[in-house]
GROMACS .gro file of C-alpha atoms in nm:
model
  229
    1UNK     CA    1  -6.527   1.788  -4.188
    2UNK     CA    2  -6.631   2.082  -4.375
    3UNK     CA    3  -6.969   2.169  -4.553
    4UNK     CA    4  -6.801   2.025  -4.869
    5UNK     CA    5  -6.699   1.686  -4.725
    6UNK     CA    6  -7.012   1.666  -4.508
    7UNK     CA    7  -7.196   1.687  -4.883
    8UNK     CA    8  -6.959   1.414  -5.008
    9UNK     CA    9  -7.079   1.201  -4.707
   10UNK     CA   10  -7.461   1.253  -4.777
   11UNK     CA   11  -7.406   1.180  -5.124
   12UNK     CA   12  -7.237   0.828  -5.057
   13UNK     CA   13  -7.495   0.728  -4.795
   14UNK     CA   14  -7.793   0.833  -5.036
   15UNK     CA   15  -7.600   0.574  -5.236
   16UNK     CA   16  -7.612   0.306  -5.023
   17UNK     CA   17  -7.891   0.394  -4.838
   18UNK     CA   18  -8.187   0.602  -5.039
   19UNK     CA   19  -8.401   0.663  -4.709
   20UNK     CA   20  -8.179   0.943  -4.613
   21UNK     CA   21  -8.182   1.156  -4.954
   22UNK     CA   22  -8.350   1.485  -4.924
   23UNK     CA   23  -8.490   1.602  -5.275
   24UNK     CA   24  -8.593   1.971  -5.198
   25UNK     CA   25  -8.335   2.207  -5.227
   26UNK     CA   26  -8.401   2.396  -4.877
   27UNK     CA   27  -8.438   2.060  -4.690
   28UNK     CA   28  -8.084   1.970  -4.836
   29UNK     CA   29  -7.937   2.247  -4.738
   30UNK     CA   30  -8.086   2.171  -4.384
   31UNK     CA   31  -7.959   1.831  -4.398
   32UNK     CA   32  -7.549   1.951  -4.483
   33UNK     CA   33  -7.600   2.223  -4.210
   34UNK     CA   34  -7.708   1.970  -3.951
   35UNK     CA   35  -7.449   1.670  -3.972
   36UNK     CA   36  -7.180   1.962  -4.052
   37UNK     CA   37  -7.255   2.058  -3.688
   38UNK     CA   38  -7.205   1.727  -3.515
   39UNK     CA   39  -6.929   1.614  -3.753
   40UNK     CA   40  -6.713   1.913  -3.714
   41UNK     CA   41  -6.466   1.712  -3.532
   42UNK     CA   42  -6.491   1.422  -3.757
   43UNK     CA   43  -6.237   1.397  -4.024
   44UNK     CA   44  -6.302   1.255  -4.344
   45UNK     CA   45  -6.030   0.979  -4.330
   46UNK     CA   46  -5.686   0.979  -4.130
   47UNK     CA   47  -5.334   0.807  -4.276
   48UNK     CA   48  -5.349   0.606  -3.974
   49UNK     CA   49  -5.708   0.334  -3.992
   50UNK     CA   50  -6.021   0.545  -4.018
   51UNK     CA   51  -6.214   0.637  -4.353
   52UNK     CA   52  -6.588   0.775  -4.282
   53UNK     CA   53  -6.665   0.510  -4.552
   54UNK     CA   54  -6.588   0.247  -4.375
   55UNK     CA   55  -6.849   0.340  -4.031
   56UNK     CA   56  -7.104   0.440  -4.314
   57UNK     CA   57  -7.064   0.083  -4.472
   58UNK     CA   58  -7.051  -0.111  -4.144
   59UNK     CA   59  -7.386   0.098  -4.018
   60UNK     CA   60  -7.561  -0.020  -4.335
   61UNK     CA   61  -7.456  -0.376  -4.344
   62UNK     CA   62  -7.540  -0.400  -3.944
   63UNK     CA   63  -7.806  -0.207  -3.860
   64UNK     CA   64  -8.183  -0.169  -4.010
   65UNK     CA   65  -8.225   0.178  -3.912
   66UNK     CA   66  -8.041   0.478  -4.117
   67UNK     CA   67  -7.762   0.600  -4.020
   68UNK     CA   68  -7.749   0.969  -3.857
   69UNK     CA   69  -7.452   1.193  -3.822
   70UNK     CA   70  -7.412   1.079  -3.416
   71UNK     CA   71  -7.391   0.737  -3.546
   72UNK     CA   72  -7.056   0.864  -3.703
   73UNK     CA   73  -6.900   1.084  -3.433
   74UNK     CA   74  -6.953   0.773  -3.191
   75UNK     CA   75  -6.790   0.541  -3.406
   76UNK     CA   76  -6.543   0.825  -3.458
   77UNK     CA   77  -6.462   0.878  -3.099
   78UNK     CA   78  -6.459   0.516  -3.024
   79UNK     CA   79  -6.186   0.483  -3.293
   80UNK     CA   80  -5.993   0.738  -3.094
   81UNK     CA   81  -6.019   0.579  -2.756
   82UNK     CA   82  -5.879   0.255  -2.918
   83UNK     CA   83  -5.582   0.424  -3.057
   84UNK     CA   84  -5.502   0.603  -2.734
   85UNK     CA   85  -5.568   0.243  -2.509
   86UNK     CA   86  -5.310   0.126  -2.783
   87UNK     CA   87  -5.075   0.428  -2.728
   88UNK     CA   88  -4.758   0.417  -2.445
   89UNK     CA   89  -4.628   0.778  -2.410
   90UNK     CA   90  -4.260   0.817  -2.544
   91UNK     CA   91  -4.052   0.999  -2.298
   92UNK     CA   92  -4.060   1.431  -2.429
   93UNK     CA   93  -3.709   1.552  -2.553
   94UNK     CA   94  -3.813   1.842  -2.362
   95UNK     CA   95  -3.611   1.912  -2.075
   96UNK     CA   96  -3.752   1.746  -1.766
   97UNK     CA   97  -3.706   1.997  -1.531
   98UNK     CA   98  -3.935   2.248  -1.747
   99UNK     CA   99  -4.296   2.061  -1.631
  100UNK     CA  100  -4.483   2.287  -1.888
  101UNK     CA  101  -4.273   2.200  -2.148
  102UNK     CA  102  -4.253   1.866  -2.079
  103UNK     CA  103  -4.689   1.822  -2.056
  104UNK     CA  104  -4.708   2.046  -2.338
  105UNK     CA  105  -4.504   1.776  -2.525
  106UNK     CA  106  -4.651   1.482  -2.401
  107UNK     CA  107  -5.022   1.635  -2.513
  108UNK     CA  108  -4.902   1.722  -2.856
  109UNK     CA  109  -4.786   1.353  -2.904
  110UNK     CA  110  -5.135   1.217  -2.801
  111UNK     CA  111  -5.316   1.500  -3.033
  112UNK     CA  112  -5.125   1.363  -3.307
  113UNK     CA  113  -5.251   0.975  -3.257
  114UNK     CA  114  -5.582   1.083  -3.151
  115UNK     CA  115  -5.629   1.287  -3.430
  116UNK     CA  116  -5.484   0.959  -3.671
  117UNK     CA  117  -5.172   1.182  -3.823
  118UNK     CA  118  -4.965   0.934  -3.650
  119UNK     CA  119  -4.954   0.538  -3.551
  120UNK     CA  120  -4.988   0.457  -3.202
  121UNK     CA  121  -4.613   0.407  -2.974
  122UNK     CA  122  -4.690   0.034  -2.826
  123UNK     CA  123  -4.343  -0.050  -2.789
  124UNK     CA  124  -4.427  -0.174  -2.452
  125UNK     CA  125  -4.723  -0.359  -2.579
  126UNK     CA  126  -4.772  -0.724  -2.571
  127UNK     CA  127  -4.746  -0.909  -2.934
  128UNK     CA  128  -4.738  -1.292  -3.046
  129UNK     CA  129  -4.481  -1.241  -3.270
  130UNK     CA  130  -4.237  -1.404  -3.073
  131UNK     CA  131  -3.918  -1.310  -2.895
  132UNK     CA  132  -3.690  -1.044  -3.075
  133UNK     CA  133  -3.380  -1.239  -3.268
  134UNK     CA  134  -3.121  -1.074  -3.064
  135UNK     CA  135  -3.252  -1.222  -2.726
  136UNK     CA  136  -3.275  -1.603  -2.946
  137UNK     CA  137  -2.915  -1.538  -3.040
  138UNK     CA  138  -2.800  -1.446  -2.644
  139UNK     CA  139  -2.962  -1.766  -2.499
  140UNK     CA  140  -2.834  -1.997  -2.803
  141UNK     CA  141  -2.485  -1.890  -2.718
  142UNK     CA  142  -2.551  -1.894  -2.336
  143UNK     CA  143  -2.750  -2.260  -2.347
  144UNK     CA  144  -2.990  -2.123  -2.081
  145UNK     CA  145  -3.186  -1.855  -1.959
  146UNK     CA  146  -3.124  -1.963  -1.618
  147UNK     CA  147  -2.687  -1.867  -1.480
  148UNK     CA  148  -2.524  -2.202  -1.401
  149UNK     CA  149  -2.457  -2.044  -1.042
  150UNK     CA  150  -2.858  -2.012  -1.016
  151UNK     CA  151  -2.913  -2.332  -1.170
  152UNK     CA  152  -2.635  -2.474  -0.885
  153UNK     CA  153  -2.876  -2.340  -0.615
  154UNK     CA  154  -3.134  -2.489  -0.725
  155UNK     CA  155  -3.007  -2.815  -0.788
  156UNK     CA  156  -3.075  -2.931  -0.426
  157UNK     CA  157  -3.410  -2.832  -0.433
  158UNK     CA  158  -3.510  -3.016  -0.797
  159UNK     CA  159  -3.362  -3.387  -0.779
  160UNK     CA  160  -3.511  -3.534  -1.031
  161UNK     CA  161  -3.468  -3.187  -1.306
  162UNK     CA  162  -3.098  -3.224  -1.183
  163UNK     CA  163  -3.042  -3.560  -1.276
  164UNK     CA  164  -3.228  -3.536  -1.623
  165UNK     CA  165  -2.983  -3.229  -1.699
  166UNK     CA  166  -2.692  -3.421  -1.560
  167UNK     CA  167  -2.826  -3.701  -1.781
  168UNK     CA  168  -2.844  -3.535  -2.091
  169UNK     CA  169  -2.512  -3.339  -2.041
  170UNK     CA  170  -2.358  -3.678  -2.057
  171UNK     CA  171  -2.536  -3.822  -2.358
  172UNK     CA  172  -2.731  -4.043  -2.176
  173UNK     CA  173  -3.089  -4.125  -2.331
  174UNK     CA  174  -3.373  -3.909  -2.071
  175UNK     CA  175  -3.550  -4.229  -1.903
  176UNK     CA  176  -3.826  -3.959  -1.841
  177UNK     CA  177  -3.921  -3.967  -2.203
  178UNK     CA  178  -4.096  -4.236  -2.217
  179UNK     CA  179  -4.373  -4.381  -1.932
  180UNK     CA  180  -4.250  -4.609  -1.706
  181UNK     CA  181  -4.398  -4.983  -1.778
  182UNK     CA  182  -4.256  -5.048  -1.370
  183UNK     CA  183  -4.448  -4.823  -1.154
  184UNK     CA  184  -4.675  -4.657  -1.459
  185UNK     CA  185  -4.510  -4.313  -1.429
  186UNK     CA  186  -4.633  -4.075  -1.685
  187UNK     CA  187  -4.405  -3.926  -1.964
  188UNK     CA  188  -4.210  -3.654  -1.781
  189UNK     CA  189  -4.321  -3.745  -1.484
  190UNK     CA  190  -4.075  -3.936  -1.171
  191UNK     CA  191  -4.107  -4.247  -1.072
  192UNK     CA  192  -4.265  -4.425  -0.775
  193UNK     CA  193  -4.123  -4.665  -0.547
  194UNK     CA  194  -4.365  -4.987  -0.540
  195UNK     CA  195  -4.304  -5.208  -0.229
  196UNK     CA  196  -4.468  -5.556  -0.246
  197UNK     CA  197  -4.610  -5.646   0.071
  198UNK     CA  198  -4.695  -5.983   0.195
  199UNK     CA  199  -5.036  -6.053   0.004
  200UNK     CA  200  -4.877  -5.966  -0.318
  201UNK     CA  201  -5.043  -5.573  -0.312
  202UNK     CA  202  -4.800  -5.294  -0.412
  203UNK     CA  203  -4.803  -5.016  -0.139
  204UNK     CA  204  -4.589  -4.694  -0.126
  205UNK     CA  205  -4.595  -4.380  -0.364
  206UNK     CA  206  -4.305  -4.168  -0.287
  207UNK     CA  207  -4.123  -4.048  -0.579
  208UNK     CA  208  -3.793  -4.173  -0.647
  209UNK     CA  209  -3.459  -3.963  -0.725
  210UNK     CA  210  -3.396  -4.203  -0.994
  211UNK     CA  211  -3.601  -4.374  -1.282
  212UNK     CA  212  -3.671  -4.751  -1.227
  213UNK     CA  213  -3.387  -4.936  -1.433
  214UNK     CA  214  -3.663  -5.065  -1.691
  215UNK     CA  215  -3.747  -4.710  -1.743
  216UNK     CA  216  -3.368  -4.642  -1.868
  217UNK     CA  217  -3.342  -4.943  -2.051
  218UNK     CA  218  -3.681  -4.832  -2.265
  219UNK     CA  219  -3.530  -4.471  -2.365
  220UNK     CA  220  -3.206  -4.597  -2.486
  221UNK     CA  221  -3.428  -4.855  -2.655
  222UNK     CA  222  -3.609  -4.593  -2.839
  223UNK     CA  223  -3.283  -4.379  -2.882
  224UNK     CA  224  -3.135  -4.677  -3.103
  225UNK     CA  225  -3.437  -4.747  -3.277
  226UNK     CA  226  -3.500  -4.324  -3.318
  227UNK     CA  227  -3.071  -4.338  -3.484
  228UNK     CA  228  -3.151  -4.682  -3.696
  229UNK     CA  229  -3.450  -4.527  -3.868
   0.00000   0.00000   0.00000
């Protein structure tokens, strides 16, 4: 900022905040020569998320004491750190073999984000906003992420997901829908074999390759009643 911007900025905090005005003309002057000094490298507002306003305003709400010009050049040069956390480095046009050329380029780019003159690149960054509707279009038309020769591997190795698949593929109702009233599976869970031994106790918990017949007869039960309604 310059001495007439640094005056702008002492005006709006004596605005907000009366504590900081200076009435004597030699004491002002003091006052713009002082935070000129330590805001120097603190622009006024950027195109890209920082307006001095805006750390002046959130100093005053949050904090009893008032404000000085460091406050401002630390919220300043936090600001930058976040935008060049946020930043991925695009790869220079610059040919690669020239390594000057190619660092020069690469500091110019960060300059410009740092400095707020341009957005940050996070085109490798992480979002919620969900997959990209190219890569929803590819697995609609393939019907999996997974190849059907990698799904054939691993077919041996995941029974009961194998049968559930084969299940479906055939229209038939997924017993594994719905908990098993037999051996008290959970919902998407396999069922348990249940041996009955001589004093009438049920013993045994491996899981079985196949839902108990009950179990089927319950999710086509529900698939009618799901069609009726």
């Amino acid at each position: 900022m310059d001495r007439r911007e640094t005056a702008a900025v002492l005006a709006y905090i004596g605005r907000l905040d009366p504590r900081t005005v200076r009435t004597g003309t030699g004491e002002a002057r003091d006052q713009i020569d002082q935070w000129q000094e330590l805001l120097d490298d603190v622009p006024f507002a950027t195109s890209h998320g920082w307006d001095v306003r805006e750390a002046i305003r959130s100093h005053v709400l949050d904090s009893p004491y008032p404000i000085l010009p460091v406050d401002i050049a630390r919220r300043w040069r936090a600001h930058r750190r976040d935008r060049l956390d946020r930043h991925t480095d695009p790869a220079p046009a610059a040919d690669p073999d020239d390594p000057a050329a190619w660092r020069a380029e690469l500091v110019r780019s960060r300059a410009v984000v740092a400095a707020g003159m341009a957005a940050p690149a996070t085109h490798r960054q992480i979002s919620n906003g969900g997959r990209p509707r190219d890569v929803e279009e590819r697995v609609r038309e393939a019907g999996s992420c997974i190849p059907p020769t990698v799904r054939a591997e691993l077919a041996r190795y995941r029974p009961t997901r194998a049968a559930r698949e084969a299940a479906v593929a055939e229209g038939i109702p997924d017993a594994l829908d719905v908990r098993c009233d037999w051996c008290h599976a959970p919902v998407g869970s396999s069922c348990r074999r249940r041996n009955a031994s001589l004093d009438g106790a049920t013993r045994g918990n491996a899981a079985r390759a196949t839902p108990h017949p009950s179990r089927v007869e319950l999710s086509a039960a529900r698939r009618d009643r799901r069609r009726a309604a």
